[in-house]
GROMACS .gro file of C-alpha atoms in nm:
model
  395
    1UNK     CA    1  -2.280  -1.541  -5.005
    2UNK     CA    2  -2.028  -1.287  -4.818
    3UNK     CA    3  -1.984  -1.286  -4.465
    4UNK     CA    4  -1.914  -1.013  -4.302
    5UNK     CA    5  -1.651  -1.063  -3.988
    6UNK     CA    6  -1.625  -0.812  -3.690
    7UNK     CA    7  -1.270  -0.650  -3.757
    8UNK     CA    8  -1.027  -0.740  -3.441
    9UNK     CA    9  -0.965  -0.475  -3.186
   10UNK     CA   10  -0.574  -0.446  -3.142
   11UNK     CA   11  -0.494  -0.546  -2.748
   12UNK     CA   12  -0.421  -0.243  -2.541
   13UNK     CA   13  -0.027  -0.133  -2.526
   14UNK     CA   14   0.062  -0.325  -2.198
   15UNK     CA   15   0.219  -0.094  -2.020
   16UNK     CA   16  -0.027   0.147  -2.047
   17UNK     CA   17  -0.288  -0.096  -1.863
   18UNK     CA   18  -0.039  -0.109  -1.610
   19UNK     CA   19   0.029   0.293  -1.560
   20UNK     CA   20  -0.380   0.276  -1.523
   21UNK     CA   21  -0.327   0.026  -1.248
   22UNK     CA   22  -0.088   0.190  -1.093
   23UNK     CA   23  -0.331   0.504  -1.081
   24UNK     CA   24  -0.553   0.259  -0.885
   25UNK     CA   25  -0.279   0.219  -0.629
   26UNK     CA   26  -0.168   0.576  -0.669
   27UNK     CA   27  -0.545   0.625  -0.503
   28UNK     CA   28  -0.585   0.308  -0.311
   29UNK     CA   29  -0.228   0.267  -0.091
   30UNK     CA   30  -0.105   0.657  -0.161
   31UNK     CA   31  -0.345   0.886  -0.084
   32UNK     CA   32  -0.564   0.675   0.140
   33UNK     CA   33  -0.300   0.576   0.362
   34UNK     CA   34   0.005   0.782   0.379
   35UNK     CA   35  -0.172   1.148   0.343
   36UNK     CA   36  -0.254   1.092   0.699
   37UNK     CA   37   0.031   1.087   0.826
   38UNK     CA   38   0.112   1.449   0.648
   39UNK     CA   39  -0.241   1.580   0.778
   40UNK     CA   40  -0.199   1.442   1.150
   41UNK     CA   41   0.008   1.670   1.349
   42UNK     CA   42  -0.238   1.949   1.174
   43UNK     CA   43  -0.490   1.741   1.290
   44UNK     CA   44  -0.354   1.677   1.649
   45UNK     CA   45  -0.293   2.002   1.728
   46UNK     CA   46  -0.639   2.162   1.629
   47UNK     CA   47  -0.823   1.868   1.755
   48UNK     CA   48  -0.605   1.784   2.048
   49UNK     CA   49  -0.547   1.451   2.001
   50UNK     CA   50  -0.308   1.195   2.177
   51UNK     CA   51  -0.059   0.989   2.035
   52UNK     CA   52  -0.305   0.697   2.068
   53UNK     CA   53  -0.610   0.900   1.923
   54UNK     CA   54  -0.428   0.959   1.622
   55UNK     CA   55  -0.344   0.557   1.616
   56UNK     CA   56  -0.636   0.475   1.673
   57UNK     CA   57  -0.757   0.596   1.288
   58UNK     CA   58  -0.503   0.428   1.129
   59UNK     CA   59  -0.607   0.127   1.293
   60UNK     CA   60  -0.953   0.179   1.200
   61UNK     CA   61  -0.892   0.199   0.852
   62UNK     CA   62  -0.621  -0.104   0.900
   63UNK     CA   63  -0.923  -0.309   1.019
   64UNK     CA   64  -1.170  -0.187   0.726
   65UNK     CA   65  -0.857  -0.310   0.500
   66UNK     CA   66  -0.890  -0.671   0.675
   67UNK     CA   67  -1.278  -0.680   0.583
   68UNK     CA   68  -1.177  -0.516   0.231
   69UNK     CA   69  -0.924  -0.844   0.204
   70UNK     CA   70  -1.159  -1.086   0.367
   71UNK     CA   71  -1.472  -0.997   0.136
   72UNK     CA   72  -1.168  -1.012  -0.183
   73UNK     CA   73  -1.114  -1.359  -0.112
   74UNK     CA   74  -1.439  -1.453  -0.118
   75UNK     CA   75  -1.571  -1.190  -0.368
   76UNK     CA   76  -1.346  -1.351  -0.634
   77UNK     CA   77  -1.550  -1.682  -0.683
   78UNK     CA   78  -1.836  -1.429  -0.841
   79UNK     CA   79  -1.760  -1.173  -0.938
   80UNK     CA   80  -1.347  -1.104  -1.152
   81UNK     CA   81  -1.082  -0.845  -1.005
   82UNK     CA   82  -1.149  -0.603  -1.281
   83UNK     CA   83  -1.458  -0.521  -1.157
   84UNK     CA   84  -1.378  -0.561  -0.753
   85UNK     CA   85  -1.066  -0.322  -0.840
   86UNK     CA   86  -1.325  -0.061  -0.980
   87UNK     CA   87  -1.553  -0.087  -0.761
   88UNK     CA   88  -1.278  -0.016  -0.464
   89UNK     CA   89  -1.103   0.227  -0.666
   90UNK     CA   90  -1.423   0.486  -0.737
   91UNK     CA   91  -1.502   0.393  -0.324
   92UNK     CA   92  -1.212   0.538  -0.173
   93UNK     CA   93  -1.212   0.883  -0.361
   94UNK     CA   94  -1.511   0.963  -0.247
   95UNK     CA   95  -1.425   0.852   0.124
   96UNK     CA   96  -1.089   1.040   0.100
   97UNK     CA   97  -1.312   1.374   0.020
   98UNK     CA   98  -1.565   1.325   0.253
   99UNK     CA   99  -1.273   1.270   0.570
  100UNK     CA  100  -1.273   1.694   0.572
  101UNK     CA  101  -1.615   1.705   0.613
  102UNK     CA  102  -1.694   1.640   0.995
  103UNK     CA  103  -1.374   1.636   1.273
  104UNK     CA  104  -1.573   1.469   1.521
  105UNK     CA  105  -1.326   1.107   1.626
  106UNK     CA  106  -1.641   0.837   1.559
  107UNK     CA  107  -1.699   1.041   1.165
  108UNK     CA  108  -1.329   1.039   1.159
  109UNK     CA  109  -1.323   0.637   1.208
  110UNK     CA  110  -1.572   0.586   0.969
  111UNK     CA  111  -1.398   0.718   0.728
  112UNK     CA  112  -1.095   0.597   0.778
  113UNK     CA  113  -1.247   0.237   0.813
  114UNK     CA  114  -1.393   0.264   0.436
  115UNK     CA  115  -1.118   0.404   0.359
  116UNK     CA  116  -0.926   0.057   0.438
  117UNK     CA  117  -1.231  -0.166   0.339
  118UNK     CA  118  -1.267   0.029  -0.007
  119UNK     CA  119  -0.889   0.096  -0.071
  120UNK     CA  120  -0.861  -0.309  -0.017
  121UNK     CA  121  -1.091  -0.408  -0.303
  122UNK     CA  122  -0.885  -0.227  -0.505
  123UNK     CA  123  -0.521  -0.374  -0.381
  124UNK     CA  124  -0.606  -0.719  -0.371
  125UNK     CA  125  -0.660  -0.730  -0.670
  126UNK     CA  126  -0.429  -0.509  -0.895
  127UNK     CA  127  -0.146  -0.723  -0.861
  128UNK     CA  128  -0.377  -1.039  -1.019
  129UNK     CA  129  -0.497  -0.782  -1.303
  130UNK     CA  130  -0.046  -0.688  -1.410
  131UNK     CA  131   0.043  -1.050  -1.326
  132UNK     CA  132  -0.162  -1.124  -1.645
  133UNK     CA  133  -0.014  -0.831  -1.847
  134UNK     CA  134   0.327  -1.039  -1.868
  135UNK     CA  135   0.277  -1.396  -1.747
  136UNK     CA  136   0.495  -1.549  -1.998
  137UNK     CA  137   0.749  -1.332  -1.968
  138UNK     CA  138   0.908  -1.361  -1.575
  139UNK     CA  139   1.132  -0.991  -1.621
  140UNK     CA  140   0.931  -0.838  -1.768
  141UNK     CA  141   0.616  -0.970  -1.563
  142UNK     CA  142   0.842  -0.847  -1.255
  143UNK     CA  143   0.945  -0.523  -1.349
  144UNK     CA  144   0.502  -0.482  -1.377
  145UNK     CA  145   0.485  -0.554  -1.063
  146UNK     CA  146   0.786  -0.350  -0.892
  147UNK     CA  147   0.651  -0.091  -1.118
  148UNK     CA  148   0.273  -0.082  -1.023
  149UNK     CA  149   0.371  -0.080  -0.635
  150UNK     CA  150   0.637   0.136  -0.658
  151UNK     CA  151   0.495   0.398  -0.881
  152UNK     CA  152   0.125   0.406  -0.841
  153UNK     CA  153   0.234   0.453  -0.420
  154UNK     CA  154   0.602   0.675  -0.485
  155UNK     CA  155   0.414   0.886  -0.748
  156UNK     CA  156   0.162   0.999  -0.453
  157UNK     CA  157   0.392   1.052  -0.191
  158UNK     CA  158   0.553   1.302  -0.366
  159UNK     CA  159   0.216   1.489  -0.474
  160UNK     CA  160   0.123   1.507  -0.165
  161UNK     CA  161   0.448   1.590   0.014
  162UNK     CA  162   0.497   1.903  -0.248
  163UNK     CA  163   0.163   2.002  -0.163
  164UNK     CA  164   0.047   1.913   0.207
  165UNK     CA  165   0.313   2.053   0.386
  166UNK     CA  166   0.346   2.403   0.222
  167UNK     CA  167  -0.039   2.396   0.239
  168UNK     CA  168  -0.156   2.343   0.609
  169UNK     CA  169   0.214   2.603   0.647
  170UNK     CA  170   0.016   2.863   0.506
  171UNK     CA  171  -0.316   2.818   0.547
  172UNK     CA  172  -0.262   2.696   0.944
  173UNK     CA  173  -0.356   2.379   1.106
  174UNK     CA  174  -0.704   2.448   1.125
  175UNK     CA  175  -0.721   2.368   0.704
  176UNK     CA  176  -0.649   2.009   0.733
  177UNK     CA  177  -1.028   1.964   0.612
  178UNK     CA  178  -0.930   2.099   0.285
  179UNK     CA  179  -0.614   1.882   0.306
  180UNK     CA  180  -0.826   1.561   0.223
  181UNK     CA  181  -1.051   1.807  -0.072
  182UNK     CA  182  -0.761   1.845  -0.238
  183UNK     CA  183  -0.640   1.501  -0.204
  184UNK     CA  184  -0.989   1.352  -0.281
  185UNK     CA  185  -0.948   1.586  -0.630
  186UNK     CA  186  -0.625   1.435  -0.692
  187UNK     CA  187  -0.809   1.087  -0.649
  188UNK     CA  188  -1.038   1.205  -0.873
  189UNK     CA  189  -0.830   1.276  -1.196
  190UNK     CA  190  -0.687   0.930  -1.163
  191UNK     CA  191  -1.051   0.760  -1.167
  192UNK     CA  192  -1.077   0.773  -1.581
  193UNK     CA  193  -0.726   0.608  -1.632
  194UNK     CA  194  -0.743   0.358  -1.384
  195UNK     CA  195  -1.106   0.199  -1.489
  196UNK     CA  196  -1.030   0.205  -1.836
  197UNK     CA  197  -0.727   0.006  -1.726
  198UNK     CA  198  -0.888  -0.213  -1.512
  199UNK     CA  199  -1.125  -0.258  -1.817
  200UNK     CA  200  -0.889  -0.347  -2.068
  201UNK     CA  201  -0.828  -0.674  -1.822
  202UNK     CA  202  -1.098  -0.800  -1.843
  203UNK     CA  203  -1.119  -1.144  -1.947
  204UNK     CA  204  -1.445  -1.400  -1.994
  205UNK     CA  205  -1.534  -1.519  -1.629
  206UNK     CA  206  -1.407  -1.859  -1.538
  207UNK     CA  207  -1.530  -2.139  -1.294
  208UNK     CA  208  -1.512  -2.146  -1.001
  209UNK     CA  209  -1.136  -2.300  -0.945
  210UNK     CA  210  -1.116  -2.667  -0.880
  211UNK     CA  211  -0.718  -2.663  -0.794
  212UNK     CA  212  -0.764  -2.739  -0.450
  213UNK     CA  213  -0.683  -2.601  -0.128
  214UNK     CA  214  -0.398  -2.341  -0.077
  215UNK     CA  215  -0.061  -2.510   0.021
  216UNK     CA  216  -0.055  -2.218   0.385
  217UNK     CA  217   0.160  -2.414   0.566
  218UNK     CA  218   0.427  -2.465   0.313
  219UNK     CA  219   0.387  -2.087   0.321
  220UNK     CA  220   0.405  -1.996   0.701
  221UNK     CA  221   0.767  -1.828   0.641
  222UNK     CA  222   0.613  -1.619   0.414
  223UNK     CA  223   0.305  -1.516   0.514
  224UNK     CA  224   0.488  -1.471   0.864
  225UNK     CA  225   0.714  -1.203   0.699
  226UNK     CA  226   0.438  -1.031   0.587
  227UNK     CA  227   0.289  -1.024   0.842
  228UNK     CA  228   0.630  -0.843   0.995
  229UNK     CA  229   0.585  -0.606   0.748
  230UNK     CA  230   0.199  -0.507   0.791
  231UNK     CA  231   0.310  -0.445   1.156
  232UNK     CA  232   0.643  -0.207   1.156
  233UNK     CA  233   0.583  -0.067   0.839
  234UNK     CA  234   0.284   0.147   0.876
  235UNK     CA  235   0.455   0.277   1.187
  236UNK     CA  236   0.730   0.501   1.004
  237UNK     CA  237   0.467   0.598   0.731
  238UNK     CA  238   0.212   0.727   0.998
  239UNK     CA  239   0.453   0.858   1.231
  240UNK     CA  240   0.790   1.045   1.045
  241UNK     CA  241   0.563   1.354   1.011
  242UNK     CA  242   0.474   1.323   1.384
  243UNK     CA  243   0.831   1.274   1.449
  244UNK     CA  244   0.935   1.575   1.268
  245UNK     CA  245   0.701   1.800   1.457
  246UNK     CA  246   0.887   1.669   1.779
  247UNK     CA  247   1.240   1.767   1.603
  248UNK     CA  248   1.151   2.103   1.519
  249UNK     CA  249   1.171   2.042   1.113
  250UNK     CA  250   1.050   2.365   0.921
  251UNK     CA  251   0.770   2.283   0.664
  252UNK     CA  252   1.084   2.280   0.384
  253UNK     CA  253   1.225   2.010   0.591
  254UNK     CA  254   0.892   1.804   0.578
  255UNK     CA  255   0.847   1.832   0.244
  256UNK     CA  256   1.148   1.748   0.119
  257UNK     CA  257   1.208   1.411   0.321
  258UNK     CA  258   0.866   1.287   0.180
  259UNK     CA  259   0.929   1.403  -0.204
  260UNK     CA  260   1.209   1.239  -0.196
  261UNK     CA  261   1.079   0.946   0.012
  262UNK     CA  262   0.816   0.961  -0.310
  263UNK     CA  263   1.092   0.949  -0.545
  264UNK     CA  264   1.290   0.652  -0.382
  265UNK     CA  265   0.975   0.410  -0.440
  266UNK     CA  266   0.909   0.497  -0.777
  267UNK     CA  267   1.278   0.430  -0.855
  268UNK     CA  268   1.290   0.099  -0.672
  269UNK     CA  269   1.131  -0.170  -0.902
  270UNK     CA  270   1.502  -0.085  -1.122
  271UNK     CA  271   1.669  -0.172  -0.783
  272UNK     CA  272   1.483  -0.474  -0.670
  273UNK     CA  273   1.373  -0.651  -1.018
  274UNK     CA  274   1.674  -0.847  -1.062
  275UNK     CA  275   1.642  -0.960  -0.694
  276UNK     CA  276   1.241  -1.088  -0.772
  277UNK     CA  277   1.363  -1.226  -1.074
  278UNK     CA  278   1.666  -1.460  -0.976
  279UNK     CA  279   1.452  -1.631  -0.636
  280UNK     CA  280   1.157  -1.803  -0.592
  281UNK     CA  281   1.180  -1.861  -0.197
  282UNK     CA  282   1.125  -1.607   0.056
  283UNK     CA  283   1.504  -1.419   0.043
  284UNK     CA  284   1.364  -1.112  -0.167
  285UNK     CA  285   1.069  -1.019   0.096
  286UNK     CA  286   1.359  -1.112   0.405
  287UNK     CA  287   1.586  -0.868   0.250
  288UNK     CA  288   1.331  -0.598   0.200
  289UNK     CA  289   1.245  -0.629   0.520
  290UNK     CA  290   1.583  -0.570   0.646
  291UNK     CA  291   1.617  -0.255   0.471
  292UNK     CA  292   1.293  -0.139   0.587
  293UNK     CA  293   1.392  -0.150   0.906
  294UNK     CA  294   1.678   0.000   0.834
  295UNK     CA  295   1.536   0.280   0.698
  296UNK     CA  296   1.244   0.280   1.010
  297UNK     CA  297   1.557   0.336   1.299
  298UNK     CA  298   1.768   0.565   1.136
  299UNK     CA  299   1.577   0.888   1.199
  300UNK     CA  300   1.656   0.795   1.568
  301UNK     CA  301   1.975   0.679   1.537
  302UNK     CA  302   2.107   0.954   1.319
  303UNK     CA  303   1.901   1.251   1.436
  304UNK     CA  304   1.896   1.563   1.197
  305UNK     CA  305   1.759   1.636   0.832
  306UNK     CA  306   2.114   1.400   0.739
  307UNK     CA  307   1.953   1.069   0.930
  308UNK     CA  308   1.629   1.209   0.781
  309UNK     CA  309   1.714   1.222   0.425
  310UNK     CA  310   1.944   0.924   0.425
  311UNK     CA  311   1.636   0.709   0.624
  312UNK     CA  312   1.463   0.824   0.286
  313UNK     CA  313   1.643   0.674   0.069
  314UNK     CA  314   1.681   0.338   0.208
  315UNK     CA  315   1.334   0.339   0.341
  316UNK     CA  316   1.181   0.487   0.037
  317UNK     CA  317   1.367   0.226  -0.198
  318UNK     CA  318   1.229  -0.082   0.002
  319UNK     CA  319   0.938  -0.026   0.170
  320UNK     CA  320   0.688  -0.107  -0.154
  321UNK     CA  321   0.865  -0.377  -0.248
  322UNK     CA  322   0.706  -0.638   0.035
  323UNK     CA  323   0.404  -0.669  -0.237
  324UNK     CA  324   0.569  -0.746  -0.529
  325UNK     CA  325   0.810  -1.025  -0.354
  326UNK     CA  326   0.493  -1.181  -0.233
  327UNK     CA  327   0.322  -1.114  -0.575
  328UNK     CA  328   0.606  -1.268  -0.773
  329UNK     CA  329   0.618  -1.571  -0.468
  330UNK     CA  330   0.279  -1.624  -0.578
  331UNK     CA  331   0.288  -1.591  -0.950
  332UNK     CA  332   0.632  -1.843  -0.948
  333UNK     CA  333   0.493  -2.063  -0.647
  334UNK     CA  334   0.130  -2.159  -0.754
  335UNK     CA  335  -0.114  -2.206  -1.060
  336UNK     CA  336  -0.301  -1.935  -1.232
  337UNK     CA  337  -0.633  -1.990  -1.078
  338UNK     CA  338  -0.460  -1.960  -0.737
  339UNK     CA  339  -0.296  -1.599  -0.764
  340UNK     CA  340  -0.609  -1.417  -0.703
  341UNK     CA  341  -0.677  -1.623  -0.381
  342UNK     CA  342  -0.359  -1.679  -0.271
  343UNK     CA  343  -0.291  -1.261  -0.288
  344UNK     CA  344  -0.614  -1.227  -0.099
  345UNK     CA  345  -0.458  -1.457   0.147
  346UNK     CA  346  -0.135  -1.279   0.176
  347UNK     CA  347  -0.336  -0.878   0.211
  348UNK     CA  348  -0.550  -1.042   0.519
  349UNK     CA  349  -0.252  -1.176   0.700
  350UNK     CA  350  -0.084  -0.842   0.656
  351UNK     CA  351  -0.361  -0.618   0.698
  352UNK     CA  352  -0.461  -0.772   1.047
  353UNK     CA  353  -0.133  -0.674   1.182
  354UNK     CA  354  -0.159  -0.364   1.047
  355UNK     CA  355  -0.365  -0.328   1.243
  356UNK     CA  356  -0.234  -0.382   1.566
  357UNK     CA  357   0.038  -0.129   1.472
  358UNK     CA  358  -0.018   0.206   1.459
  359UNK     CA  359  -0.257   0.203   1.775
  360UNK     CA  360   0.061   0.017   1.964
  361UNK     CA  361   0.254   0.249   1.864
  362UNK     CA  362   0.086   0.530   1.997
  363UNK     CA  363   0.021   0.418   2.325
  364UNK     CA  364   0.379   0.330   2.351
  365UNK     CA  365   0.502   0.672   2.226
  366UNK     CA  366   0.215   0.853   2.560
  367UNK     CA  367   0.414   0.618   2.751
  368UNK     CA  368   0.777   0.714   2.642
  369UNK     CA  369   0.682   1.040   2.561
  370UNK     CA  370   0.826   1.035   2.214
  371UNK     CA  371   0.734   0.834   1.908
  372UNK     CA  372   1.088   0.754   1.857
  373UNK     CA  373   1.056   0.458   2.082
  374UNK     CA  374   0.797   0.340   1.815
  375UNK     CA  375   1.015   0.336   1.522
  376UNK     CA  376   1.273   0.158   1.703
  377UNK     CA  377   0.998  -0.081   1.833
  378UNK     CA  378   0.863  -0.085   1.443
  379UNK     CA  379   1.240  -0.177   1.350
  380UNK     CA  380   1.273  -0.517   1.516
  381UNK     CA  381   0.995  -0.631   1.436
  382UNK     CA  382   1.045  -0.564   1.083
  383UNK     CA  383   1.376  -0.743   1.180
  384UNK     CA  384   1.200  -1.091   1.332
  385UNK     CA  385   1.030  -1.097   1.000
  386UNK     CA  386   1.306  -1.079   0.757
  387UNK     CA  387   1.457  -1.360   1.004
  388UNK     CA  388   1.131  -1.573   0.979
  389UNK     CA  389   1.100  -1.479   0.535
  390UNK     CA  390   1.413  -1.605   0.473
  391UNK     CA  391   1.333  -1.978   0.616
  392UNK     CA  392   1.065  -1.966   0.329
  393UNK     CA  393   1.163  -2.207   0.036
  394UNK     CA  394   1.006  -2.245  -0.383
  395UNK     CA  395   0.696  -2.418  -0.337
   0.00000   0.00000   0.00000
């Protein structure tokens, strides 16, 4: 009797899968969150917003992020991470596009909230999916995780930095709705490969993890350091263009700084991969936060285009390396069945801290009469976080 066996399908190229997951990060962490900074000056001028109102919208985004991160932690017990990644990616693209439809603050708050919630689903699961690709190779895993967060977000910032400032400069402040529609269209182009990568990482559904509770008390320095990251980094990426508008920077200068920022973010994994591969405690996160703090303060301490360019180099070379730092820490210190829950816990802590940052920074900017005071305050918070993270020891 002849038996027929189904030929085995060759596993997909892990680097191609990683590219698709990076496109998910490009949408959920790049376009969804940071396009707002470039569109904000036009929205403020056209709609007459204060800095506090402008900051509130990113706070609404962060509140959605909290809900999405908490939902991810709970949903991972019943729903696979690749499915959560896909749902979050599709919903984020729709919410970005809808942001250009209605100008009222209430509607804008709703779209930013939904963008944050859906983005958290994809962002919190992307690291878990990427960690599976090179599970037996620490060096390639560290590089892959760095590429996931760095290339996706950096490419997004280069795209919007090269596109949105010239468009708004030519069409005027009233064209800000079209900026959101264009941003959503870029996100839609990323869907096919991103969704394919999520399917390619699908594994048989595992039972509810039985590894016990996370050792969160022993992880407190790393958690607190990541909270400092959430408090501080978002101020720069929310108000950088507003600070440049205060300094009468030209459209070309704004585009140049943002493209350089995105390029440095894209290349940053090559700078930090050795650090992540060598250390399993809190030193990598502490080093990253120190560099972000310096980059945040430079535009104020060194006014002018030179300071902005150096700031973009330093900030861009470090800002998206905080998520790889905690992902690598999780991978090296916890069993594989705990990775999803641990990364989701870090995401919740980060999201709560991120909620406070933009609105508080906007109030401080209104009070001081300049958003530069908020950039310096953010730098101080990042340095405090770095000091705490340095106390984290390997588990």
